[in-house]
Coordinates of C-alpha atoms and ligand atoms in Angstrom, one line a residue:
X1 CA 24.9 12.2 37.9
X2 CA 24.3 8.9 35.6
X3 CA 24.4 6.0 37.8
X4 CA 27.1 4.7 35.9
X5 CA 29.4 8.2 36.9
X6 CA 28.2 7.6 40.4
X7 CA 28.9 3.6 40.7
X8 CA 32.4 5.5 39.2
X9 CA 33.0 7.9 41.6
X10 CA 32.5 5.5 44.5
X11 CA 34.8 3.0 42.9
X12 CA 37.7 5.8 43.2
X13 CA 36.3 7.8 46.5
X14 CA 39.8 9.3 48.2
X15 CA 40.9 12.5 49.2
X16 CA 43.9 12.5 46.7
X17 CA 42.7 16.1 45.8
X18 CA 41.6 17.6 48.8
X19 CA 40.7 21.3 49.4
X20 CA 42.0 21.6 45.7
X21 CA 39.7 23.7 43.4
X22 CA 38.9 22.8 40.4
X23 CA 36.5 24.4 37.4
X24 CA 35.6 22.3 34.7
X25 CA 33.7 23.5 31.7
X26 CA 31.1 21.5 29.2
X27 CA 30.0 19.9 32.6
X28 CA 26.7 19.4 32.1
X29 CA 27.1 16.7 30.1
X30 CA 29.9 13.3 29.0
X31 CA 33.4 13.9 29.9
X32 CA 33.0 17.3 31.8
X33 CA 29.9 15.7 33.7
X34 CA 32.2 12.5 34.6
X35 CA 35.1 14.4 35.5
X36 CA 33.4 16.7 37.8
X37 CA 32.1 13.8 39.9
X38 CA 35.3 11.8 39.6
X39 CA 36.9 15.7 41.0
X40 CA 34.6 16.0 43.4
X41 CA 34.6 12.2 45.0
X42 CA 38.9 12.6 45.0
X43 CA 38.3 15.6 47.6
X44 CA 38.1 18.6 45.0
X45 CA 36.1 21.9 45.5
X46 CA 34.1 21.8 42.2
X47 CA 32.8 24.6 40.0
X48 CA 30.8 23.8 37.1
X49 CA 30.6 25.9 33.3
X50 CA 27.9 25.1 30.9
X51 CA 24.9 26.3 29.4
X52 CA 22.3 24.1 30.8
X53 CA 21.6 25.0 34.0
X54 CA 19.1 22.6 34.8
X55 CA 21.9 19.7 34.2
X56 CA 24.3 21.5 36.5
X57 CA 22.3 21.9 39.6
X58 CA 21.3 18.0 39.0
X59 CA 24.7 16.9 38.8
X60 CA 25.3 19.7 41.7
X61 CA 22.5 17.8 44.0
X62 CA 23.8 14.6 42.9
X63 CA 27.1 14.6 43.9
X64 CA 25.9 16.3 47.3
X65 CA 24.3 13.2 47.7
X66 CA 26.9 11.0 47.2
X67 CA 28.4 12.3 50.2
X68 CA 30.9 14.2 48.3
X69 CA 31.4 18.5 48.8
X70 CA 28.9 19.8 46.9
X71 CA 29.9 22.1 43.8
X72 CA 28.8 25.5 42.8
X73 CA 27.9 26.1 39.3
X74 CA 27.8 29.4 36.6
X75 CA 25.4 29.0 33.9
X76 CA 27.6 30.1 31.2
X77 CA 28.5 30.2 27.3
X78 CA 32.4 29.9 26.9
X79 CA 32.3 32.0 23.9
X80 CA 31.0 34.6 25.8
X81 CA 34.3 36.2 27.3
X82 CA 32.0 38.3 30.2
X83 CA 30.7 34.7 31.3
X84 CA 34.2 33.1 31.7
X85 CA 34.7 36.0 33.6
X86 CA 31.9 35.9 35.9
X87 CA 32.2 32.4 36.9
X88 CA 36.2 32.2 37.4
X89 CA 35.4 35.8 39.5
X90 CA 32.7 33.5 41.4
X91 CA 34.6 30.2 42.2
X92 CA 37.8 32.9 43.4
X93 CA 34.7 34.6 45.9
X94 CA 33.7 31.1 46.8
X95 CA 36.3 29.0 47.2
X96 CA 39.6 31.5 47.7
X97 CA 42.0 30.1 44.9
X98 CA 41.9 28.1 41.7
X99 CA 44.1 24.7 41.1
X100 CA 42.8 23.3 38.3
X101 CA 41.0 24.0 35.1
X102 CA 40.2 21.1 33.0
X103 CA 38.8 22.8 29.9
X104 CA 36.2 19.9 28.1
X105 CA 33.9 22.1 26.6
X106 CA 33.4 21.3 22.7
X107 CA 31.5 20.6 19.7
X108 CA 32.6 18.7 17.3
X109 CA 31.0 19.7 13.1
X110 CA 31.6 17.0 11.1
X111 CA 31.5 17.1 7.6
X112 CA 33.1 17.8 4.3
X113 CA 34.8 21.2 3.5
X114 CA 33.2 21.1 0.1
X115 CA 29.7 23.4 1.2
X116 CA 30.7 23.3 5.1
X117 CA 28.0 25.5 6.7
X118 CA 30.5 28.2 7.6
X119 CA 28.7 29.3 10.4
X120 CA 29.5 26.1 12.3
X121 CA 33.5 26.7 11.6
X122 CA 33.3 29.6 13.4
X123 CA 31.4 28.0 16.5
X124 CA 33.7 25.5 16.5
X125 CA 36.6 28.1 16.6
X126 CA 34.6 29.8 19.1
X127 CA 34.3 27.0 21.7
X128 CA 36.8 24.5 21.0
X129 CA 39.9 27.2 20.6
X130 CA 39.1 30.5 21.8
X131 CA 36.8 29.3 24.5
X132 CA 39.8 27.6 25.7
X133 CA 42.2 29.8 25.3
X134 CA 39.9 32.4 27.5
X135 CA 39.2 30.2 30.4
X136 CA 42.5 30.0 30.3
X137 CA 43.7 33.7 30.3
X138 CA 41.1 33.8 33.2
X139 CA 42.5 31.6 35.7
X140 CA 46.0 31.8 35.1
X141 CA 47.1 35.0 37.5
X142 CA 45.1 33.1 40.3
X143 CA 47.7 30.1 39.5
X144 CA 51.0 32.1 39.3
X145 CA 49.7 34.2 42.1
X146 CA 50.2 30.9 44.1
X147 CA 52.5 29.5 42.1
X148 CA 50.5 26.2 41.4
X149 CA 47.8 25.2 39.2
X150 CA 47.5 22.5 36.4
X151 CA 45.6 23.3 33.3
X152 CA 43.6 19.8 31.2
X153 CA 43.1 20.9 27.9
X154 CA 40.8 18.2 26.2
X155 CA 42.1 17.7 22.7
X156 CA 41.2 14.6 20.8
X157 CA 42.8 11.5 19.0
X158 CA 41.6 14.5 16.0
X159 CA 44.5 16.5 17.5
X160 CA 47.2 14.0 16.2
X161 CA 45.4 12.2 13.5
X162 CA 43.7 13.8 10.8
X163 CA 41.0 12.5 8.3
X164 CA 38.8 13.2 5.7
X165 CA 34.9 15.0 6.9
X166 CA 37.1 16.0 9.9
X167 CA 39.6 18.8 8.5
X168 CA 37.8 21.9 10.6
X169 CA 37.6 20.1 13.9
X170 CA 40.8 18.1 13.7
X171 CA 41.5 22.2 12.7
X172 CA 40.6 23.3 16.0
X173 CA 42.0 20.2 17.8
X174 CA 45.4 20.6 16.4
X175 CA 45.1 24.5 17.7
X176 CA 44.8 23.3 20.9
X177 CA 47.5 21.2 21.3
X178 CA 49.8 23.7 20.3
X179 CA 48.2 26.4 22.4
X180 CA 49.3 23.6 25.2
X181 CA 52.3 22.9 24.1
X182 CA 53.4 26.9 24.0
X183 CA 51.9 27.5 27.7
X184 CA 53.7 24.8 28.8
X185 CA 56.3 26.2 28.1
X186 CA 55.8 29.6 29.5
X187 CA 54.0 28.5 32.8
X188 CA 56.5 25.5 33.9
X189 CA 58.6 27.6 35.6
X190 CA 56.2 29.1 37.5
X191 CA 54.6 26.0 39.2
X192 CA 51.8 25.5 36.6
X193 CA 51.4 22.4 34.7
X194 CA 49.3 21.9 31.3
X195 CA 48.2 18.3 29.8
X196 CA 46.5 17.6 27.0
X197 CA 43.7 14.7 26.9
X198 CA 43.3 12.9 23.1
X199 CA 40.5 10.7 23.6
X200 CA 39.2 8.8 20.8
X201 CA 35.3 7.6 20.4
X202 CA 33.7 7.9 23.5
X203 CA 30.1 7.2 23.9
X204 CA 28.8 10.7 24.9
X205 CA 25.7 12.8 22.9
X206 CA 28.7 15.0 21.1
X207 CA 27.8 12.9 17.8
X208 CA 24.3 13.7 18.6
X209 CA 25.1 17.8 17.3
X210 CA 26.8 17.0 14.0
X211 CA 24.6 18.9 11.7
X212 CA 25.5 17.8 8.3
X213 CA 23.0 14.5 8.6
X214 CA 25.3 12.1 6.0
X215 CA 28.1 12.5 8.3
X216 CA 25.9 12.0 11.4
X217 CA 24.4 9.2 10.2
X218 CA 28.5 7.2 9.4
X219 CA 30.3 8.3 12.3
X220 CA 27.5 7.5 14.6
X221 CA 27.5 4.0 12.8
X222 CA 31.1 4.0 12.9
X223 CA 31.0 4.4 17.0
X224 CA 27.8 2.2 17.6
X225 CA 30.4 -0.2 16.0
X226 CA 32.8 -0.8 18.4
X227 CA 33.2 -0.6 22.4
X228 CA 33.6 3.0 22.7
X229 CA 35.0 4.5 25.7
X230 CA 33.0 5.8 28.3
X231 CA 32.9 9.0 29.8
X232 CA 34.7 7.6 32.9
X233 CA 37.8 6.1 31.5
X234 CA 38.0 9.8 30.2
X235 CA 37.6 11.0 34.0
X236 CA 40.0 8.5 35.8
X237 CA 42.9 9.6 32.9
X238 CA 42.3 13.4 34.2
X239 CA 42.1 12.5 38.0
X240 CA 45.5 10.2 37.2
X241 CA 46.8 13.6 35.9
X242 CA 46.1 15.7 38.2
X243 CA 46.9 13.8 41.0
X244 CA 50.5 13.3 40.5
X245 CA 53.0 15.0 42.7
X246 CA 54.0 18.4 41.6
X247 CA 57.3 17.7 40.2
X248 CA 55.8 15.5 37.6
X249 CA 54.0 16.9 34.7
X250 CA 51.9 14.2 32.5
X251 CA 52.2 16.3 29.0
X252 CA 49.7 14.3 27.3
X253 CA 47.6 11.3 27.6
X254 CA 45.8 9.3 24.5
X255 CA 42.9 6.8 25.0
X256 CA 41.6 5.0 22.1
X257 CA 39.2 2.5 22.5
X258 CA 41.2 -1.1 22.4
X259 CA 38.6 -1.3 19.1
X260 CA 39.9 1.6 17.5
X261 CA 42.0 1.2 15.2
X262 CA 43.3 4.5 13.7
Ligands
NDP1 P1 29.1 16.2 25.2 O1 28.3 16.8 24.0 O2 28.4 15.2 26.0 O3 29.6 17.4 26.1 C1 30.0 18.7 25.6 C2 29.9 19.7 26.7 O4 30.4 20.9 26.2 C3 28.5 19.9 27.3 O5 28.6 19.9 28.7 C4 28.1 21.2 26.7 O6 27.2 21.9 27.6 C5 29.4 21.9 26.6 N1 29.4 23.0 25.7 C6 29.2 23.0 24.4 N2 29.2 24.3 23.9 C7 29.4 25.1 25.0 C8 29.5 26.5 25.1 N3 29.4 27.3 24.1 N4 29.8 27.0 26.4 C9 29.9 26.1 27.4 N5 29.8 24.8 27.3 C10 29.6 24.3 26.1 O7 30.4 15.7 24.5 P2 31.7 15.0 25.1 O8 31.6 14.9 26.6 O9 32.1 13.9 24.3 O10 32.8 16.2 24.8 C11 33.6 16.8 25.7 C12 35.0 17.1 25.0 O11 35.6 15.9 24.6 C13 34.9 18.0 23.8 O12 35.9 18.9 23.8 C14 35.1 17.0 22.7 O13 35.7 17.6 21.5 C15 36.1 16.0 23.3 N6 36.2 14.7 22.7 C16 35.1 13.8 22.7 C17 35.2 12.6 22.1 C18 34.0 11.7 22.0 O14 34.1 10.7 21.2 N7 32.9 11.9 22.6 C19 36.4 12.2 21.5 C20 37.5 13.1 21.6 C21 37.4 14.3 22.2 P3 26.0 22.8 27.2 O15 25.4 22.3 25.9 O16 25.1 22.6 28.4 O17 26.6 24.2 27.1

């Protein structure tokens, strides 16, 4: 845990979400790594998805330090269907039910369509969509089973807005709100609630992957810019979300940075 996560979750310590369970993917680093701590300190049972395992079992040892439950964590690929499977099979074994799933996991290729390594389309798809979309199909008969759950689906201000070197991802952003929307829809009924996060620039290393080097070079300009968010205001939105009473549903939550301006 960064000692700015850890000054964070100490700011908020409560047990708001106590013996709830919560997975969150792309937690070994940024927003997943934030909101895992910021979980964990509001009382939740944590399990962790990534594929560094080395950041997991630090963030695992950190929060267990903190004074918070300590989570368990599955080294694993969310493209990888049989890895979803193994740590939402895990986390049931471990901690007896699921309540929430925030998925964060994401990459976010940059660039212009016009010779768009292909290759990174499809990763994007991969992760950002039907990574998604899987951890979701995973965990959702534990939810109906008990008839409550709440699923964070981490979108982007690239899920409302739409410009140019961003057309693929704001692609697979736009997917997922309306995979969101639709499950919504279907799960309401049956005690399950689904938000959807749009942050805009937040100060994370998800810049730091952009491989067309042009683009790299202008949107990390374009955040270095301004005060971006940090990975905590991203955190206390979720925790605000999923700590409502379960009559109320909070659909969808947008944070721009006050210096962003579209
Ligand atoms: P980071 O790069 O810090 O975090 C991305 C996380 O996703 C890492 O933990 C990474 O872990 C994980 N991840 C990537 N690929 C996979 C994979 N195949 N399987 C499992 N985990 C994976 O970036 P952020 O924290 O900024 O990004 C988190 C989410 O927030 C993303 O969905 C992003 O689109 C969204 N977002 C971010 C914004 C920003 O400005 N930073 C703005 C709007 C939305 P590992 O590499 O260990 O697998």
């Amino acid at each position: 845990m960064t000692k700015s996560t850890s000054s964070a979750a100490i700011k908020t310590a409560n047990s708001v979400l106590k013996d709830k369970v919560a997975i969150v993917t792309g937690a070994s680093s940024g927003i997943g790594e934030a909101t895992a701590a910021a979980l964990a300190c509001a009382g939740a049972k944590v399990s962790l998805m990534a594929r560094r395992e080395d950041r997991l079992s630090a963030l695992c040892e950190s929060i267990e330090k903190e004074g918070f439950e300590k989570p368990i964590f599955f080294a694993s690929d969310v493209a990888k269907p049989a890895d979803i499977e193994r740590a939402v099979k895990g986390t049931v074994e471990k901690f007896g039910r699921i309540d929430i799933l925030i998925n964060n996991a994401g990459v976010m290729y940059l660039g212009p369509v016009e010779g768009a390594n292909i290759d990174d389309w499809k990763r994007m798809f991969d992760i950002n969509v039907l990574g998604l979309m899987n951890c979701t199909h995973a965990v959702l008969p534990h939810m109906i089973k008990s008839s409550t759950g709440h699923i964070v689906n981490v979108s982007s201000v690239s899920g409302k807005v739409v410009s140019a070197r961003s057309a693929a991802y704001s692609a697979t952003k736009f997917a997922v709100g309306a995979f969101s929307e639709g499950l919504r829809q279907e799960v309401s009924s049956k005690g399950v609630r689904v938000t959807v996060i749009q942050p805009g620039a937040v100060a994370t290393e998800l810049t730091d992957h952009i491989t067309d080097a042009a683009t790299q070079k202008s949107v990390k300009n374009w955040v270095a810019g301004m005060r971006a968010l940090s990975s905590e205001d991203i955190a206390n939105a979720i925790v605000y979300a999923v700590s409502q009473p379960p009559t109320v549903n909070v659909n969808e939550i947008t944070i721009r940075p006050t210096d962003q301006t579209f």
